XYZ file of C-alpha atoms in Angstrom:
165
model
C 7.679 12.168 -2.500
C 4.854 13.037 -0.124
C 5.147 12.273 3.571
C 2.666 9.367 3.226
C 4.540 8.030 0.194
C 7.827 8.309 2.076
C 6.306 6.553 5.075
C 4.948 3.727 2.922
C 8.268 3.281 1.107
C 10.241 3.175 4.377
C 7.762 0.767 5.981
C 7.847 -1.540 2.970
C 11.644 -1.568 2.817
C 11.956 -2.317 6.531
C 9.228 -4.968 6.403
C 11.071 -6.699 3.563
C 14.263 -6.736 5.651
C 12.358 -8.249 8.587
C 10.717 -10.826 6.291
C 14.128 -11.749 4.935
C 15.509 -12.151 8.461
C 12.566 -14.436 9.270
C 13.051 -16.366 6.014
C 9.386 -15.637 5.323
C 9.330 -17.103 1.829
C 8.450 -15.776 -1.587
C 4.672 -15.719 -1.099
C 4.896 -13.608 2.065
C 7.538 -11.315 0.578
C 5.371 -10.788 -2.509
C 2.447 -9.940 -0.224
C 4.546 -7.288 1.555
C 5.757 -5.890 -1.776
C 2.149 -5.586 -2.947
C 0.510 -4.384 0.271
C 3.238 -2.357 1.944
C 3.214 0.608 -0.444
C -0.576 0.958 -0.125
C -1.120 -0.158 3.481
C -2.472 3.256 4.523
C -4.501 4.094 1.396
C -7.648 3.932 3.494
C -6.543 7.147 5.206
C -7.857 8.945 2.127
C -11.307 8.190 3.580
C -10.414 9.936 6.863
C -10.966 13.670 7.355
C -7.665 15.561 6.915
C -8.397 17.508 10.105
C -8.194 14.237 12.038
C -4.982 13.132 10.337
C -3.318 16.487 11.098
C -4.739 17.025 14.589
C -1.950 18.162 16.921
C -3.465 16.657 20.063
C -5.143 13.469 21.230
C -8.081 12.156 19.218
C -11.518 12.107 20.820
C -13.502 8.827 20.712
C -15.342 9.739 17.482
C -12.100 10.723 15.755
C -10.420 7.551 16.955
C -13.326 5.499 15.570
C -12.923 7.238 12.210
C -9.180 6.596 11.992
C -9.724 2.944 12.913
C -11.805 2.500 9.755
C -8.822 3.098 7.462
C -7.617 -0.528 7.168
C -11.084 -1.746 6.177
C -11.628 1.226 3.858
C -8.276 0.563 2.196
C -9.008 -3.133 1.695
C -12.364 -2.247 0.139
C -10.744 0.292 -2.184
C -8.179 -2.243 -3.365
C -10.333 -5.395 -3.449
C -10.708 -5.303 -7.230
C -7.101 -4.392 -8.036
C -5.451 -7.577 -9.263
C -1.874 -6.376 -8.729
C -2.538 -5.712 -5.033
C -4.760 -8.690 -4.232
C -1.959 -10.734 -2.664
C -1.159 -7.799 -0.353
C -4.669 -7.160 0.966
C -3.868 -8.851 4.287
C -1.207 -6.181 4.898
C -3.709 -3.418 4.239
C -6.506 -4.956 6.287
C -4.602 -6.332 9.291
C -1.604 -4.066 9.940
C -3.278 -2.620 13.064
C -4.230 -5.952 14.608
C -2.310 -6.699 17.794
C -0.723 -9.915 18.993
C -2.889 -9.772 22.172
C -6.137 -9.354 20.202
C -6.849 -5.733 21.148
C -6.161 -4.269 17.699
C -8.465 -3.416 14.829
C -10.456 -3.834 12.625
C -11.263 -7.448 13.612
C -9.534 -8.016 16.960
C -7.472 -10.919 15.607
C -4.829 -12.349 17.932
C -1.572 -14.246 17.613
C -1.214 -16.420 14.560
C -4.737 -15.526 13.409
C -3.042 -12.388 12.072
C -1.321 -13.120 8.759
C 2.451 -13.089 9.199
C 2.929 -10.442 6.501
C 0.638 -8.100 8.470
C 2.506 -8.863 11.715
C 5.756 -7.967 9.984
C 4.313 -4.797 8.485
C 2.914 -3.780 11.894
C 6.382 -3.666 13.445
C 7.856 -1.749 10.506
C 4.895 0.655 10.483
C 5.119 1.344 14.216
C 8.873 1.919 14.078
C 8.595 4.381 11.206
C 5.682 6.183 12.889
C 7.684 6.491 16.102
C 10.855 7.759 14.405
C 9.212 10.486 12.321
C 7.626 13.704 13.499
C 3.853 13.555 13.794
C 1.394 16.429 14.313
C 0.777 15.193 17.868
C 4.408 14.547 18.921
C 8.052 14.851 17.970
C 9.918 11.836 16.640
C 11.466 9.419 19.101
C 15.115 8.497 18.763
C 15.953 5.184 17.119
C 16.956 3.780 20.518
C 13.686 4.917 22.125
C 11.673 3.360 19.289
C 13.644 0.102 19.507
C 12.984 -0.018 23.246
C 9.264 0.471 22.625
C 9.180 -2.382 20.086
C 10.993 -4.581 22.606
C 8.617 -3.544 25.410
C 5.542 -4.306 23.298
C 6.733 -7.716 22.058
C 4.103 -10.226 23.117
C 1.330 -7.643 23.529
C 1.191 -5.366 20.503
C 3.717 -7.259 18.385
C 4.461 -10.865 17.515
C 7.486 -11.616 19.735
C 9.358 -13.449 16.952
C 8.832 -10.575 14.526
C 9.939 -8.077 17.171
C 13.090 -10.126 17.830
C 13.896 -10.282 14.102
C 13.411 -6.516 13.888
C 15.664 -5.885 16.896
C 18.358 -8.065 15.351
C 18.498 -6.053 12.131
C 17.897 -2.449 13.254
């Protein structure tokens, strides 16, 4: 399993646990099952040198990486088996406070399945080594999710996550 495939599998599994804790319902769970495994497919449109860069991204590189949710949604738009999960692909980098991307959605404008996936995605990203930094401990990552509840993350989703991890 590649690192991206491992990441997507871990994110999906954790997102499903969070959804279950929130009693999200079959439709939302099906959306996570469909979109979670492919949420980062748009990164195939990003230069590998940017994805593997060991230091901070410059503004142009950051702009390129921020295209991946939209690129992924476009790639998958015609795939019937993934259609119900497109919100996960497109909106997993939106932020509760409206400062995320690609559309700057805020609060409940962000589909709940994407809000759930965002917490799972951030936790997995924080707890695995990245080219630009070493992995955080589970406790450090949990503290960061708690700290960002209400700004980056839906506070209810963050609380559900903290209760299960």
